[in-house]
Coordinates of C-alpha atoms in Angstrom, one line a residue:
M802 CA 172.5 66.3 150.0
V803 CA 173.6 69.6 148.4
G804 CA 171.0 71.2 146.2
G805 CA 171.5 72.4 142.6
T806 CA 169.8 72.5 139.2
A807 CA 170.4 70.0 136.5
V808 CA 172.5 72.6 134.6
S809 CA 174.7 73.3 137.6
V810 CA 175.2 69.5 138.2
L811 CA 176.2 69.1 134.5
A812 CA 178.7 72.0 134.9
R813 CA 180.1 70.2 137.9
V814 CA 180.3 66.9 135.9
A815 CA 182.4 68.7 133.2
R816 CA 184.8 69.9 135.9
L817 CA 185.2 66.5 137.5
M818 CA 185.8 64.9 134.1
A819 CA 188.4 67.5 133.3
E820 CA 190.1 66.7 136.6
G821 CA 190.1 63.0 135.9
R822 CA 187.9 62.2 138.9
A823 CA 185.7 59.2 139.3
F824 CA 182.0 59.6 140.2
V825 CA 178.5 58.6 139.4
L826 CA 175.9 60.6 137.5
A827 CA 172.3 59.7 138.6
S828 CA 169.5 61.0 136.4
V829 CA 165.7 60.6 137.1
T830 CA 164.2 59.3 133.9
W831 CA 160.6 58.7 135.1
V832 CA 158.3 59.5 138.1
R833 CA 154.8 58.4 139.1
G834 CA 152.5 60.2 141.5
P835 CA 153.7 62.4 144.3
S836 CA 157.4 62.2 144.5
S837 CA 160.2 64.5 145.6
G838 CA 162.1 63.4 142.5
K839 CA 161.4 65.1 139.2
T840 CA 162.0 63.8 135.7
G841 CA 165.4 65.2 134.5
A842 CA 166.7 65.8 138.1
K843 CA 170.4 64.9 138.4
A844 CA 172.9 64.2 141.2
I845 CA 176.6 63.3 141.5
I846 CA 177.7 60.6 143.9
H847 CA 181.3 60.6 144.9
P848 CA 183.4 57.5 145.9
D849 CA 183.0 58.5 149.6
G850 CA 179.2 58.5 149.4
T851 CA 178.7 62.2 149.4
V852 CA 176.0 63.6 147.1
E853 CA 175.8 66.8 145.1
G854 CA 172.4 67.6 143.4
W855 CA 169.0 66.1 144.0
V856 CA 167.1 63.1 142.7
G857 CA 164.9 62.1 145.6
G858 CA 164.1 62.3 149.3
A859 CA 165.0 60.4 152.4
C860 CA 163.8 57.0 151.2
A861 CA 165.5 57.2 147.9
Q862 CA 168.9 58.6 148.8
P863 CA 170.5 55.8 150.8
T864 CA 169.5 53.2 148.2
L865 CA 170.8 55.5 145.4
V866 CA 174.1 55.9 147.2
R867 CA 174.5 52.1 147.8
Q868 CA 173.8 51.4 144.1
A869 CA 176.0 54.2 142.9
L870 CA 179.0 52.9 144.9
A871 CA 178.4 49.4 143.6
A872 CA 178.5 50.9 140.1
L873 CA 181.8 52.6 140.8
A874 CA 183.2 49.4 142.1
D875 CA 182.3 47.3 139.1
G876 CA 182.2 50.0 136.4
R877 CA 178.7 49.1 135.2
A878 CA 175.6 51.3 134.8
R879 CA 172.4 50.5 136.5
L880 CA 168.7 51.3 136.0
L881 CA 166.8 51.5 139.3
V882 CA 163.1 51.4 139.7
L883 CA 162.1 52.6 143.2
G884 CA 158.6 52.0 144.5
A885 CA 157.1 50.2 141.4
T886 CA 157.2 46.8 139.8
D887 CA 159.2 46.2 136.6
D888 CA 160.0 43.0 134.8
R889 CA 162.5 44.3 132.3
P890 CA 165.7 42.3 132.2
G891 CA 168.5 44.0 134.1
V892 CA 166.4 46.5 136.0
I893 CA 167.0 46.7 139.7
V894 CA 163.7 47.0 141.5
V895 CA 163.7 48.5 145.0
P896 CA 160.4 48.3 147.0
M897 CA 159.6 51.5 148.9
A898 CA 157.1 51.8 151.8
C899 CA 156.8 55.6 151.8
S900 CA 153.3 56.9 152.5
S901 CA 153.4 59.1 149.4
E902 CA 153.2 55.9 147.2
G903 CA 155.3 57.7 144.6
A904 CA 157.7 55.9 142.3
M905 CA 160.6 56.8 140.1
E906 CA 163.2 55.4 137.7
V907 CA 166.9 56.5 138.0
L908 CA 169.7 55.8 135.6
V909 CA 173.0 55.3 137.5
E910 CA 176.1 55.9 135.4
P911 CA 179.6 55.5 136.7
M912 CA 181.9 58.1 135.1
L913 CA 185.4 56.7 135.2
P914 CA 188.5 58.5 134.0
N915 CA 190.2 57.2 130.9
P916 CA 193.2 55.0 131.6
R917 CA 196.7 56.3 132.1
V918 CA 199.4 54.1 130.4
H919 CA 203.0 54.2 131.7
I920 CA 205.2 53.3 128.7
V921 CA 208.8 52.2 129.5
G922 CA 211.3 52.3 126.7
D923 CA 212.4 54.5 123.9
S924 CA 211.9 53.0 120.5
P925 CA 209.6 53.3 117.4
L926 CA 207.3 50.8 119.1
T927 CA 206.9 52.8 122.3
A928 CA 206.5 56.1 120.2
A929 CA 203.8 54.4 118.1
L930 CA 202.0 53.1 121.2
A931 CA 202.1 56.5 122.9
Q932 CA 200.5 58.1 119.8
M933 CA 197.8 55.4 119.7
V934 CA 197.0 55.7 123.4
T935 CA 196.5 59.5 123.1
A936 CA 194.4 59.0 120.0
L937 CA 191.9 57.2 122.3
D938 CA 191.9 60.1 124.7
W939 CA 193.9 58.0 127.2
S940 CA 196.9 59.5 128.9
A941 CA 200.5 58.3 128.1
V942 CA 203.5 58.7 130.3
A943 CA 206.8 57.8 128.8
Y944 CA 210.0 56.7 130.6
D945 CA 213.5 56.1 129.2
G946 CA 214.6 54.3 132.3
P947 CA 213.4 51.7 134.8
E948 CA 211.9 54.0 137.4
M949 CA 208.4 55.3 137.2
V950 CA 206.3 57.5 139.5
G951 CA 202.7 58.0 140.5
V952 CA 201.4 54.6 139.4
T953 CA 198.0 53.9 140.8
A954 CA 195.6 50.9 140.9
R955 CA 193.8 52.3 137.8
D956 CA 197.0 52.7 135.7
Y957 CA 198.5 50.4 133.1
V958 CA 202.2 49.8 132.7
V959 CA 203.8 48.5 129.4
V960 CA 207.5 47.7 129.5
A961 CA 209.2 47.6 126.1
S962 CA 212.8 48.6 126.6
Q963 CA 214.1 45.9 124.2
G964 CA 216.2 44.3 126.9
H965 CA 217.9 47.4 128.2
F966 CA 216.1 47.6 131.6
D967 CA 213.1 45.3 131.3
E968 CA 213.8 43.4 134.6
P969 CA 214.2 46.4 137.0
A970 CA 211.3 48.2 135.3
L971 CA 209.1 45.2 135.8
E972 CA 210.3 44.7 139.4
T973 CA 209.2 48.3 140.1
A974 CA 205.9 48.0 138.2
L975 CA 204.9 44.8 140.0
A976 CA 205.6 46.4 143.4
T977 CA 202.8 48.9 142.6
D978 CA 199.0 48.4 142.5
A979 CA 198.9 48.9 138.7
A980 CA 195.9 47.3 137.1
Y981 CA 197.9 45.9 134.2
V982 CA 201.6 45.2 133.8
G983 CA 202.8 44.0 130.4
L984 CA 206.2 43.1 128.9
V985 CA 206.7 43.4 125.1
A986 CA 209.1 40.5 124.4
S987 CA 209.3 37.1 122.7
E988 CA 208.0 34.0 124.6
K989 CA 211.6 32.9 125.3
R990 CA 212.7 36.4 126.5
A991 CA 209.6 36.7 128.7
S992 CA 210.3 33.3 130.3
T993 CA 213.9 34.5 131.1
V994 CA 212.7 37.7 132.6
K995 CA 210.2 35.9 134.8
E996 CA 212.9 33.7 136.1
W997 CA 215.1 36.7 136.9
L998 CA 212.2 38.3 138.8
R999 CA 211.5 35.1 140.7
A1000 CA 215.1 34.9 141.7
R1001 CA 214.9 38.5 142.9
G1002 CA 212.2 37.4 145.3
V1003 CA 209.2 38.7 143.4
P1004 CA 206.3 36.5 144.7
D1005 CA 204.3 34.2 142.4
E1006 CA 201.1 36.2 143.0
A1007 CA 202.8 39.3 141.7
L1008 CA 204.2 37.4 138.7
A1009 CA 200.7 36.1 137.9
R1010 CA 199.8 39.7 137.2
L1011 CA 202.4 40.0 134.5
H1012 CA 201.2 39.8 130.9
A1013 CA 204.2 38.5 129.0
P1014 CA 204.4 38.6 126.1
A1015 CA 202.1 41.6 126.0
G1016 CA 199.6 42.1 123.2
V1017 CA 197.2 39.9 121.2
D1018 CA 198.9 37.4 118.9
L1019 CA 199.1 38.8 115.4
G1020 CA 201.9 36.6 114.2
H1021 CA 205.1 38.0 112.9
T1022 CA 204.7 41.8 113.0
E1023 CA 206.6 45.1 112.7
H1024 CA 207.0 47.7 115.4
R1025 CA 203.8 49.7 114.8
E1026 CA 201.8 46.5 114.4
I1027 CA 203.2 45.2 117.7
A1028 CA 202.0 48.5 119.2
V1029 CA 198.5 47.9 117.7
S1030 CA 198.5 44.4 119.3
V1031 CA 199.4 45.8 122.7
L1032 CA 196.8 48.5 122.5
A1033 CA 194.2 45.9 121.5
E1034 CA 195.0 43.9 124.6
L1035 CA 194.6 47.0 126.8
V1036 CA 191.3 47.9 125.2
R1037 CA 190.1 44.3 125.7
F1038 CA 191.4 44.5 129.3
R1039 CA 189.4 47.7 130.0
A1040 CA 186.3 46.5 128.2
G1041 CA 186.2 43.5 130.5
G1042 CA 185.9 45.8 133.5
V1043 CA 189.4 44.9 134.7
G1044 CA 191.2 48.0 136.0
S1045 CA 188.1 50.2 135.8
P1046 CA 186.7 49.7 139.3
V1047 CA 187.2 52.4 141.9
D1048 CA 187.9 52.0 145.5
V1049 CA 184.9 53.2 147.4
A1050 CA 184.1 54.1 151.0
A1051 CA 180.6 52.8 151.4
P1052 CA 178.9 54.3 154.4
E1053 CA 177.5 52.0 157.0
M1054 CA 173.8 51.8 156.4
A1055 CA 171.1 51.1 159.0
T1056 CA 167.8 49.4 158.2
D1057 CA 164.5 51.1 159.0
P1058 CA 162.8 48.5 161.2
V1059 CA 159.3 49.5 159.9
C1060 CA 159.7 49.6 156.1
G1061 CA 163.1 47.9 155.6
M1062 CA 164.6 50.8 153.7
D1063 CA 168.3 51.7 154.0
V1064 CA 169.0 54.7 156.2
D1065 CA 172.3 56.6 156.4
P1066 CA 172.9 57.2 160.1
R1067 CA 175.2 60.1 159.4
V1068 CA 172.3 62.2 158.1
A1069 CA 169.2 60.5 159.4
R1070 CA 166.7 63.0 160.8
F1071 CA 164.4 60.5 162.5
V1072 CA 166.1 58.5 165.3
T1073 CA 164.6 56.8 168.3
E1074 CA 166.5 55.3 171.2
Y1075 CA 164.8 52.1 172.5
D1076 CA 166.1 49.5 174.8
G1077 CA 169.7 50.9 174.6
T1078 CA 169.8 50.9 170.8
S1079 CA 169.5 53.7 168.2
H1080 CA 166.8 53.0 165.6
Y1081 CA 166.9 55.0 162.3
F1082 CA 163.9 55.8 160.1
C1083 CA 163.5 57.0 156.6
A1084 CA 160.5 59.2 157.4
A1085 CA 158.4 60.5 160.3
G1086 CA 155.6 58.0 159.5
C1087 CA 157.9 55.0 160.1
Q1088 CA 159.2 56.6 163.3
E1089 CA 155.7 57.2 164.6
A1090 CA 154.7 53.6 163.8
F1091 CA 157.7 52.2 165.7
E1092 CA 157.2 54.5 168.7
S1093 CA 153.6 53.5 169.0
D1094 CA 154.5 49.8 169.4
P1095 CA 158.3 49.1 169.4
A1096 CA 157.8 45.5 170.4
A1097 CA 156.0 44.8 167.1
Y1098 CA 159.3 45.6 165.2
G1099 CA 161.6 43.6 167.4

């Protein structure tokens, strides 16, 4: 874990957000008794499990990393209480067996980049949609053709070419990992496009991802109002947590055989070889207890 003050961590947060990076901000909100964590301490956890900053010691870090990666995966914040009881709804309580008997509360907040929307077509509708997207501080990428580049699993694609190149654009979009693919069209037109895609060999599981017609049903509307309906669906889509999660590389954790805490073998300082197996410990006390009577922890 790389050290750093809360101020330096926040400066790093600002840079990561400007770069459109996904990460978790962990903040200590309460401590009790002797604890290496201090109220106000902060850390950044990256999708690969690496940590910048400081919120706690060897017992707290592996649990924090595991919960942070889970938060990145589902896009939801968590309040952790380590080493104390807590009956508040939604709080995740993690028992700790450290000899210090300290406890702390940590707020784990996933910081996810705002969506990027690839808008295919050139019309008053697409121009209005691009304006509305950017008004939300989302990113808009416009295309006047069926090809698009750089579409990721966190991106949204809206095809609204008014029949000029809907089919090839959707074929391209559905071949990507885009979180959302939508077609602005009537019910009849959408059905025709789906049949064309199916005839082209686009599999049913890919077609099931297609939102067609795109947008919430507002009845008979004009171009800008249709753009509002599409944006409303995108906002609802994101609010539901769909398209927000981040692919994470959760490190393999070992379990301390004495106290049951998670231990990251990559950085564990206390390791004992016994009966041909490596045993990892969160602290020297657990290692000493194990070595005094390994059979008791078999």
